[in-house]
Short mmCIF file of C-alpha atoms in Angstrom, two decimals:
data_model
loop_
_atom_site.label_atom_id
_atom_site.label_comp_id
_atom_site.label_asym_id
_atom_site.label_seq_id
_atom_site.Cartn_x
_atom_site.Cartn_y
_atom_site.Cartn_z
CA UNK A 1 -130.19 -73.75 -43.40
CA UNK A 2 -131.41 -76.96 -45.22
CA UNK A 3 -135.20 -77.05 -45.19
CA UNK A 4 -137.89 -79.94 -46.45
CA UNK A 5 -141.18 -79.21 -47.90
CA UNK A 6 -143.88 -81.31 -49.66
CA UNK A 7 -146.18 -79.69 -51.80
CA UNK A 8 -148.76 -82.03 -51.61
CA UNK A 9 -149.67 -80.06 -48.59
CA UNK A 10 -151.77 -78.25 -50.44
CA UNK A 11 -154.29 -81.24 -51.20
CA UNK A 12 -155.55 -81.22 -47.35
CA UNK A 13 -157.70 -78.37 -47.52
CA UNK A 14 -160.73 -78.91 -45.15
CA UNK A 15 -162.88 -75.65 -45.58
CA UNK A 16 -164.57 -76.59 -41.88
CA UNK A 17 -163.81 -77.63 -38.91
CA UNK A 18 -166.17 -78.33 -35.70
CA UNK A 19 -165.90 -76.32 -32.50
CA UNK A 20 -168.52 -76.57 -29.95
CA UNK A 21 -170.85 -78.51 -32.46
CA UNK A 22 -171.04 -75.76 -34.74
CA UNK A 23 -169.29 -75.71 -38.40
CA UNK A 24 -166.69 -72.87 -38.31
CA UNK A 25 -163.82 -71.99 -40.94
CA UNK A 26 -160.70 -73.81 -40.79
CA UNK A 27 -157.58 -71.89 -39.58
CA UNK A 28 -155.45 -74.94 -40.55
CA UNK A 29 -155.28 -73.50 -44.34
CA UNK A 30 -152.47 -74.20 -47.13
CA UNK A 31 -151.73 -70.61 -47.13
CA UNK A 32 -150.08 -71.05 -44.06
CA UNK A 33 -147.45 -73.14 -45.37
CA UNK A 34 -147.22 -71.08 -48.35
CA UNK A 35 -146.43 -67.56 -46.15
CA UNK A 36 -143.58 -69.95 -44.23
CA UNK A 37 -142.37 -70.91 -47.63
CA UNK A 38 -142.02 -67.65 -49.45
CA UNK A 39 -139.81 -66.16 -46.31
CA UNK A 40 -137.40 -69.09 -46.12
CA UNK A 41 -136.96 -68.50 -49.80
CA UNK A 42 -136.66 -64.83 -49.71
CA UNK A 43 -133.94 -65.34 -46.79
CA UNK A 44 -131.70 -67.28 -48.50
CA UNK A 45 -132.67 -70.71 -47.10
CA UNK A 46 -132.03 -73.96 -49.24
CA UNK A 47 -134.83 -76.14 -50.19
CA UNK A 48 -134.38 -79.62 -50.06
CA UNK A 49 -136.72 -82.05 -51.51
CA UNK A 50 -138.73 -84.07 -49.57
CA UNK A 51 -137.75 -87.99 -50.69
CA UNK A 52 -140.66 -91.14 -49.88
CA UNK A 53 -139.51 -93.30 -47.20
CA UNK A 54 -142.21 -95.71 -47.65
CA UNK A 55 -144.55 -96.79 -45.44
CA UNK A 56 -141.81 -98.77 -42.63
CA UNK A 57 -140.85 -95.76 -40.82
CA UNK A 58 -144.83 -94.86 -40.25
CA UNK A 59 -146.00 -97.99 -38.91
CA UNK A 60 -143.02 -98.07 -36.55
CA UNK A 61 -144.62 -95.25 -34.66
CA UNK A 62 -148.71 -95.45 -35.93
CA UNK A 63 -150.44 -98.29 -35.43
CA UNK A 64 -150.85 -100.41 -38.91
CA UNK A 65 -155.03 -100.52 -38.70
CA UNK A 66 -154.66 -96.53 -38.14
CA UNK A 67 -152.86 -95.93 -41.42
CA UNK A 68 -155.14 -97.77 -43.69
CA UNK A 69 -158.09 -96.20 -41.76
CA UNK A 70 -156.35 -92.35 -42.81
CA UNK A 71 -155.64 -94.22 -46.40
CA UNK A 72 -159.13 -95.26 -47.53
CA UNK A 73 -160.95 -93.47 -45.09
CA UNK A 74 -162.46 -90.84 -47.13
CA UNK A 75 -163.08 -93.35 -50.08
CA UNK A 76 -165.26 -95.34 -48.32
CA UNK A 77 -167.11 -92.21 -46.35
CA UNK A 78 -168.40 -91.42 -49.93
CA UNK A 79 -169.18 -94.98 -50.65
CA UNK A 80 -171.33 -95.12 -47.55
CA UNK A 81 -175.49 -94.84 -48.11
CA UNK A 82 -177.26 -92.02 -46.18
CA UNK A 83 -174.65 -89.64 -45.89
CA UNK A 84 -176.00 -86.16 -46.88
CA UNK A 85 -175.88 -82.29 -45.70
CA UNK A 86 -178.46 -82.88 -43.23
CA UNK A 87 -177.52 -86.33 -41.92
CA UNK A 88 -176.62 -86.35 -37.86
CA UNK A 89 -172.97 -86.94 -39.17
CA UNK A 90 -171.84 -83.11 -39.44
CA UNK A 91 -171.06 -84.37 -43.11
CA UNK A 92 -169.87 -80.61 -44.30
CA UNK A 93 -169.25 -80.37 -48.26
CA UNK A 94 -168.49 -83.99 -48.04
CA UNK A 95 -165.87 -83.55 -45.68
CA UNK A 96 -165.22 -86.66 -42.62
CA UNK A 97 -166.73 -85.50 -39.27
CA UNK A 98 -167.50 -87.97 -36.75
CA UNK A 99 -170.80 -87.45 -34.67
CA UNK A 100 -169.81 -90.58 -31.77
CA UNK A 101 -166.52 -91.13 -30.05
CA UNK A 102 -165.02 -94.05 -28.54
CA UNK A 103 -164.63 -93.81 -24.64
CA UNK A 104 -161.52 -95.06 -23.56
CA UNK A 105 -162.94 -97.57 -21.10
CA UNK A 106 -164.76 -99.47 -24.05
CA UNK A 107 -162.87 -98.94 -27.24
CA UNK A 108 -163.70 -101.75 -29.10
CA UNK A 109 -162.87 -101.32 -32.69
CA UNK A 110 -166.17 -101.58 -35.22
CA UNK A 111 -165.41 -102.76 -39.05
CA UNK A 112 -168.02 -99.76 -40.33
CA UNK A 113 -166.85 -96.44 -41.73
CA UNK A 114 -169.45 -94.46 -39.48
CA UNK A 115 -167.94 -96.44 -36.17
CA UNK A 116 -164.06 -95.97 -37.12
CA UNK A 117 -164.30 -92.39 -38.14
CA UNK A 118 -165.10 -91.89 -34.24
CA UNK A 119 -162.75 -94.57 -33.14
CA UNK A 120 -159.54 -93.03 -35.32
CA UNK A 121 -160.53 -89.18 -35.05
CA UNK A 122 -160.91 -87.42 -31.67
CA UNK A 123 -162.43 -84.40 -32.30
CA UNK A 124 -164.31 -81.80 -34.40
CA UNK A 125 -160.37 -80.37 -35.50
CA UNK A 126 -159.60 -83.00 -37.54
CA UNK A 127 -161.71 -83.82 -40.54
CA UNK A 128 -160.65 -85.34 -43.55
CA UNK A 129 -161.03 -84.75 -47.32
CA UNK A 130 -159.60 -86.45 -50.16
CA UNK A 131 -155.85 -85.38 -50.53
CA UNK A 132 -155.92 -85.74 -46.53
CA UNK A 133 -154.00 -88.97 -46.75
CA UNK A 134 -151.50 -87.74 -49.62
CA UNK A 135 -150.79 -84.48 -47.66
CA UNK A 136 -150.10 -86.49 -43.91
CA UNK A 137 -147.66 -88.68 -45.99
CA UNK A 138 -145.92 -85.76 -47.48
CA UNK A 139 -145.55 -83.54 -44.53
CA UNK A 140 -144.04 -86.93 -42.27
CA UNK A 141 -141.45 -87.61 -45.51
CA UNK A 142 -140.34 -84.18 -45.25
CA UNK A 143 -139.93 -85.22 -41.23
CA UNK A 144 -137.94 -88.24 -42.18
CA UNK A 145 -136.19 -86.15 -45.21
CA UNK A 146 -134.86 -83.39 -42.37
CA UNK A 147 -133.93 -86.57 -40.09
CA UNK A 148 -131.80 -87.99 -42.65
CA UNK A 149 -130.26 -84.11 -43.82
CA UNK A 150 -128.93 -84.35 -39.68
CA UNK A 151 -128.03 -87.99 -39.91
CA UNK A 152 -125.50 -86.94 -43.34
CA UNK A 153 -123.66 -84.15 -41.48
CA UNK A 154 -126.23 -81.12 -41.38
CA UNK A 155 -125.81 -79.64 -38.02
CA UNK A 156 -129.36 -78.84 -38.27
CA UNK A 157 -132.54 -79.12 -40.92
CA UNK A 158 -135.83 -77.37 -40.85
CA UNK A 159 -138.99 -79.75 -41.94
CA UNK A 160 -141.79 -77.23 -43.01
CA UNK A 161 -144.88 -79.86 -42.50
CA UNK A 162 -148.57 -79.66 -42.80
CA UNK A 163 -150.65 -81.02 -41.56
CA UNK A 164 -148.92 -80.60 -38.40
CA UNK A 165 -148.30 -83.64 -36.31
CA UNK A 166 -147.99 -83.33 -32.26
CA UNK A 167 -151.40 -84.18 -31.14
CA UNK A 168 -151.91 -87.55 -33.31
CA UNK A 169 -151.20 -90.70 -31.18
CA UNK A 170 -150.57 -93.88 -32.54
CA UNK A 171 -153.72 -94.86 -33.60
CA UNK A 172 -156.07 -91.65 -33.55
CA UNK A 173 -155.93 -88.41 -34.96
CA UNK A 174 -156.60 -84.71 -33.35
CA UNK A 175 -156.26 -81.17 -33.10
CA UNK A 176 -155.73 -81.07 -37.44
CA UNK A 177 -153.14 -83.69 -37.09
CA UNK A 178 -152.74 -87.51 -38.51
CA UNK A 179 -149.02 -88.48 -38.88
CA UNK A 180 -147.00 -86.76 -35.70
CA UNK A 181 -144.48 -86.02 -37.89
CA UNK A 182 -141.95 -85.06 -34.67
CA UNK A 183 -142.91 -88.74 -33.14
CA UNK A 184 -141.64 -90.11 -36.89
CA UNK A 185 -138.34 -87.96 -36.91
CA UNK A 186 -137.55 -88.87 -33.44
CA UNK A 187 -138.35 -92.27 -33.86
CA UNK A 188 -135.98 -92.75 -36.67
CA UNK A 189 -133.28 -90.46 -35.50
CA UNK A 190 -133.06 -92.80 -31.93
CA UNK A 191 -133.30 -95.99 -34.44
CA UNK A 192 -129.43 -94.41 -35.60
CA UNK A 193 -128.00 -92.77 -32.79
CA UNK A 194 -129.48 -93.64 -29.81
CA UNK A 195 -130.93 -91.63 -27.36
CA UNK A 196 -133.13 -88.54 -28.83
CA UNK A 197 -134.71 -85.40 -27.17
CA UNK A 198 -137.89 -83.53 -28.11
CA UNK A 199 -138.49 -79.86 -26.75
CA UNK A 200 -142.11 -79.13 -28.27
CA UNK A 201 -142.88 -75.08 -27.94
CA UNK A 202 -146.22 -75.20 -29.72
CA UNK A 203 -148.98 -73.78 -27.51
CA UNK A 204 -150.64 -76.42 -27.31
CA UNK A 205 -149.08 -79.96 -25.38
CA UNK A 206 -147.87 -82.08 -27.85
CA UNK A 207 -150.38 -84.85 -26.42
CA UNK A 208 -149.78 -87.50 -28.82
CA UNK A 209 -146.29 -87.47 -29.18
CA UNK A 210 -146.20 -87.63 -25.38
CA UNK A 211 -148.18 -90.66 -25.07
CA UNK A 212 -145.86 -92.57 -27.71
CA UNK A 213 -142.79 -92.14 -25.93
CA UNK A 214 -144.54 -92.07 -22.26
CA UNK A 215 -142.92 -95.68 -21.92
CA UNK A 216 -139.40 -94.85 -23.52
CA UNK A 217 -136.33 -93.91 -21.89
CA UNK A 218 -134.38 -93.31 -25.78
CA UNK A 219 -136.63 -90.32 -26.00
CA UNK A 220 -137.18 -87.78 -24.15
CA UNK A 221 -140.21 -85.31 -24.02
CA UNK A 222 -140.68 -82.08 -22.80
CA UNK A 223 -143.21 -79.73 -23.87
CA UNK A 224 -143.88 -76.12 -22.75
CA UNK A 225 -147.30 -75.05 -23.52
CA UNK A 226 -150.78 -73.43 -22.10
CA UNK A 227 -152.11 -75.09 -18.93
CA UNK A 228 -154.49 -77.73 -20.96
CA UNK A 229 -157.38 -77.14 -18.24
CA UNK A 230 -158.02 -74.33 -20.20
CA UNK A 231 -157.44 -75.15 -23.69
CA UNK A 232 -156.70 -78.19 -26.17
CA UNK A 233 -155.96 -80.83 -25.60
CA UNK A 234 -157.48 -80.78 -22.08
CA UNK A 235 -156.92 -83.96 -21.36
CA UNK A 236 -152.98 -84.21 -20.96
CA UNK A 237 -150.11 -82.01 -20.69
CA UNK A 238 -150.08 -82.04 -16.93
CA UNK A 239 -147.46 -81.66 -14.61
CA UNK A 240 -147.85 -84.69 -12.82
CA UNK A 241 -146.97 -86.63 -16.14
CA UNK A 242 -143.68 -87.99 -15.84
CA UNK A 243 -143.65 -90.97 -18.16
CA UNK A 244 -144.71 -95.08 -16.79
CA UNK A 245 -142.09 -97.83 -16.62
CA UNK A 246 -139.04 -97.46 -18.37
CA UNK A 247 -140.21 -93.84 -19.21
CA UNK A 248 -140.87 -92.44 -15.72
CA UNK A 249 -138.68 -89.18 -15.14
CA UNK A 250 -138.38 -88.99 -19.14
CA UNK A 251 -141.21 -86.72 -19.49
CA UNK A 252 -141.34 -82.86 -18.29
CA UNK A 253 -144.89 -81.28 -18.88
CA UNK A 254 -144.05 -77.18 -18.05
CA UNK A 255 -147.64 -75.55 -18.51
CA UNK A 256 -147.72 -71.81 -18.53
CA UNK A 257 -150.77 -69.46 -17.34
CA UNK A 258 -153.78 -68.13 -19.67
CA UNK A 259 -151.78 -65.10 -20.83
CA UNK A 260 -148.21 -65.47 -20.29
CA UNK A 261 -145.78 -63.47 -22.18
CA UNK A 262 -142.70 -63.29 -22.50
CA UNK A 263 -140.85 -63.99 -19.39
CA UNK A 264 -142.61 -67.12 -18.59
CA UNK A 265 -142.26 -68.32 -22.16
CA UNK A 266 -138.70 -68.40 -22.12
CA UNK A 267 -138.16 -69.22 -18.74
CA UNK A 268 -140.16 -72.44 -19.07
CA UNK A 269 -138.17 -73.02 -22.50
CA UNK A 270 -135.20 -72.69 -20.33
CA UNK A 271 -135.94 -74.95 -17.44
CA UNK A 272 -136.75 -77.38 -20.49
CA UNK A 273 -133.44 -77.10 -22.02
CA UNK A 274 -131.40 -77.57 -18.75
CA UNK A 275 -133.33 -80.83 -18.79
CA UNK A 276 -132.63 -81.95 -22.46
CA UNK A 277 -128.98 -80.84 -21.88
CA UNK A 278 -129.08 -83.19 -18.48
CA UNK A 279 -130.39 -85.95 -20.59
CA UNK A 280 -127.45 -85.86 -23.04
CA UNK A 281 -129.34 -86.78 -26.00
CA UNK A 282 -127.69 -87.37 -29.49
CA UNK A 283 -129.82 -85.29 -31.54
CA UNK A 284 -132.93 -82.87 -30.62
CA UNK A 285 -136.17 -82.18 -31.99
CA UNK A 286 -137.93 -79.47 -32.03
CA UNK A 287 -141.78 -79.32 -32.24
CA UNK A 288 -141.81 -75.44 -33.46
CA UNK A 289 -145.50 -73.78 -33.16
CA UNK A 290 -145.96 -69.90 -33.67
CA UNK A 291 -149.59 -70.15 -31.80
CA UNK A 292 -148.22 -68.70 -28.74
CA UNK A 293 -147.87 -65.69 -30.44
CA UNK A 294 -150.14 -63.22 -29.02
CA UNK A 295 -154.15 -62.74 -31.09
CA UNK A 296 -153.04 -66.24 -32.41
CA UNK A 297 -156.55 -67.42 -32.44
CA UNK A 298 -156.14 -71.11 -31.43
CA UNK A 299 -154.59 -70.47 -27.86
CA UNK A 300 -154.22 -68.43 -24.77
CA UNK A 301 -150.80 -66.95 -24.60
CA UNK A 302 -149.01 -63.50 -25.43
CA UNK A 303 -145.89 -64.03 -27.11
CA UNK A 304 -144.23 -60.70 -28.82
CA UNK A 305 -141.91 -61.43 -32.19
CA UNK A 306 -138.89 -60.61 -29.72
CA UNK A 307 -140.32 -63.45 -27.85
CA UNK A 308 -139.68 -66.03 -30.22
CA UNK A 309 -136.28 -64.32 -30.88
CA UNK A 310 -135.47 -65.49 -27.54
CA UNK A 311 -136.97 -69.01 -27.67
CA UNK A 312 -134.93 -69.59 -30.57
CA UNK A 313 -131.58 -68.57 -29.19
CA UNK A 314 -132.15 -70.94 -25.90
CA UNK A 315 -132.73 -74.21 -28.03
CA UNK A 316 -129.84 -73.15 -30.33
CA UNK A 317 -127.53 -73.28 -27.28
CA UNK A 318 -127.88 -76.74 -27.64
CA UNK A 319 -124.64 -78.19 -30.00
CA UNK A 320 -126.05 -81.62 -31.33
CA UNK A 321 -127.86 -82.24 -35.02
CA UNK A 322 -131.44 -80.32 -34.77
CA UNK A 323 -134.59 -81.34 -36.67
CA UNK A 324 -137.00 -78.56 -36.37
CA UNK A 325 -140.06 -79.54 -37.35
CA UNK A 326 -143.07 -77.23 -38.11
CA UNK A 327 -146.42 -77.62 -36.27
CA UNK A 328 -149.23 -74.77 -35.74
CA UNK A 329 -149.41 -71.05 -36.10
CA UNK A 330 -152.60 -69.06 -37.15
CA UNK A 331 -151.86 -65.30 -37.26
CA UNK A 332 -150.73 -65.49 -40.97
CA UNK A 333 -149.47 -61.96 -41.56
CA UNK A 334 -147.34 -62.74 -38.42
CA UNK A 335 -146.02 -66.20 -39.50
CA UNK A 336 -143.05 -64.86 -41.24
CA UNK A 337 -141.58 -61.76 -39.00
CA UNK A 338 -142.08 -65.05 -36.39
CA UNK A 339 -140.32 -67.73 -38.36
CA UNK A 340 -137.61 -65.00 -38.74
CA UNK A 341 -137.24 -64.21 -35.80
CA UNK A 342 -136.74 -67.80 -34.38
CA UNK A 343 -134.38 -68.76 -36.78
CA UNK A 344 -132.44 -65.58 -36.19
CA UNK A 345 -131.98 -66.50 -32.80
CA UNK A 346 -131.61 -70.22 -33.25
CA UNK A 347 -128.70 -70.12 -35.86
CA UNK A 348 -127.41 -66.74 -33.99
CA UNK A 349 -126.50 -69.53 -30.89
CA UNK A 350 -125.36 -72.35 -32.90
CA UNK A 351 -121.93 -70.06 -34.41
#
């Protein structure tokens, strides 16, 4: 298999994140990325590299103030007076924390750094640091990279991003993501063929990319994922949600128990397939997390290495052009024998 990688990855390396108030180390680290890398090398997988697409296909999805918000962002945090280690801003060795958020029922933009770093980031799990703009661009041109590998004749392409992407909207950032590098792909894969499907097996709903297609009918979403009452990103990933307007019935939310292993794992990835494969789409996308994997620190479900076996042999079944593209995953030492495992029984179903 053809996979995309950016190495500017490496330059978004936030030491802390927020959780509960308190500063706590970041489990969204480069080595992660690295571990990933190593295996599809040592497997015989072919890199590709990641070409810049410029800035068109990211402001068809993100929202244009957004982007230079995430471009100058940190530039101007260290420009601004009264910033220190003590200040009420969480500033943590000079990383971007907001201390205020925007409510939704009064979101009126402000002009100052202090004001948008609450308005464009939605949470403690997002900071920002200097190469956190450079690595976002990177990890949604290796997106776009994979897109194009499919659109050329690849029957399928593996985009091996970080920062992940799935919980950044259109114009705010969360849950360590910026660019939702899955929104991108599928936004540029519909733009050439048509209609476009997105089965997102993180653990976690894929919140943002479900909001930018909630009022599409060329894309569809489904997402199988911890019940969100429990865990990020709370607020969405319901399901209730079915999509508004032209996207109502083009949206399948299938949220599993605190603690569900295998069984329900793959029969909620399989209740999601029959969908995809009843919406017909042209090409699929896959939002690919490992955090369901069971100790994965980020989330509340039990997966075994087996278990992704299986995941990976249901979405394979599927015969169209397949971007998958790579979102979270904490239990390093288990990242590979998971990745493996997937792509064993992914490619196993596409012969």
């Amino acid at each position: 298999m053809e996979f995309t990688y950016a190495a500017s990855h490496a330059l978004h390396a936030p030491e802390k994140i927020l959780i509960r108030g308190n500063p706590v180390p970041n489990m969204e680290v480069p080595a992660r990325l690295e571990t990933l890398l190593l295996n599809l090398h040592n497997t015989g997988h072919k890199l590709v590299e990641t070409s810049d697409f410029g800035r068109a296909w990211l402001s068809a999805v993100h929202d244009v103030d957004y982007l230079t918000f995430l471009e100058t962002a940190h530039q101007r945090w260290q420009k601004f007076q009264g910033i220190n280690a003590d200040a009420n801003m969480h500033a943590v060795e000079n990383l971007i924390h907001p201390h205020v958020f925007a409510h939704h029922s009064t979101r009126t933009k402000p002009s100052s750094i202090q004001g948008q770093v609450g308005y464009y980031l939605s949470g403690g799990s997002c900071p920002m640091d200097s190469g956190t703009w450079e690595a976002a661009v990177g990890s949604a041109n290796s997106a776009l990279t994979a897109s194009e590998l499919v659109l050329k004749g690849a029957r399928h392409a593996y985009a091996l991003c970080r920062p992940p992407g799935h919980h950044a909207y259109a114009d705010f950032a969360g849950g360590f993501c910026y660019l939702n590098n899955a929104a991108i792909a599928a936004n540029y894969l519909a733009s050439n063929l048509g209609r476009v499907a997105i089965i997102d097996i993180d653990a976690h709903h894929g919140n943002g990319t479900q909001s930018i297609f909630y009022h599409r009918n060329d894309v569809y979403f489904t997402s199988v994922h911890t019940d969100p009452n429990h865990i990020f990103p709370f607020y969405a990933g319901y399901a209730h949600e079915r999509g508004e307007g032209a996207g109502l019935g083009y949206n399948l939310n299938l949220p599993l128990p605190l603690g569900a292993s295998d069984d329900l794992f793959s029969a909620a990835i399989e209740e999601g397939m029959a969908s995809v494969l009843n919406y017909g789409p042209a090409a699929l996308v896959v939002s690919l997390g490992f955090d369901a994997f069971k100790g994965d620190p980020s989330a509340g479900l039990s997966v075994s290495t087996p278990g992704f076996h299986s995941a990976g042999h249901l979405i394979g079944q599927y015969k169209g052009p397949v971007v998958l593209i790579q979102e979270g995953g904490y239990v390093i030492d288990h990242l590979a024998e998971n990745m493996s495992a997937f792509l064993d029984g992914f490619l196993a179903a596409r012969t």
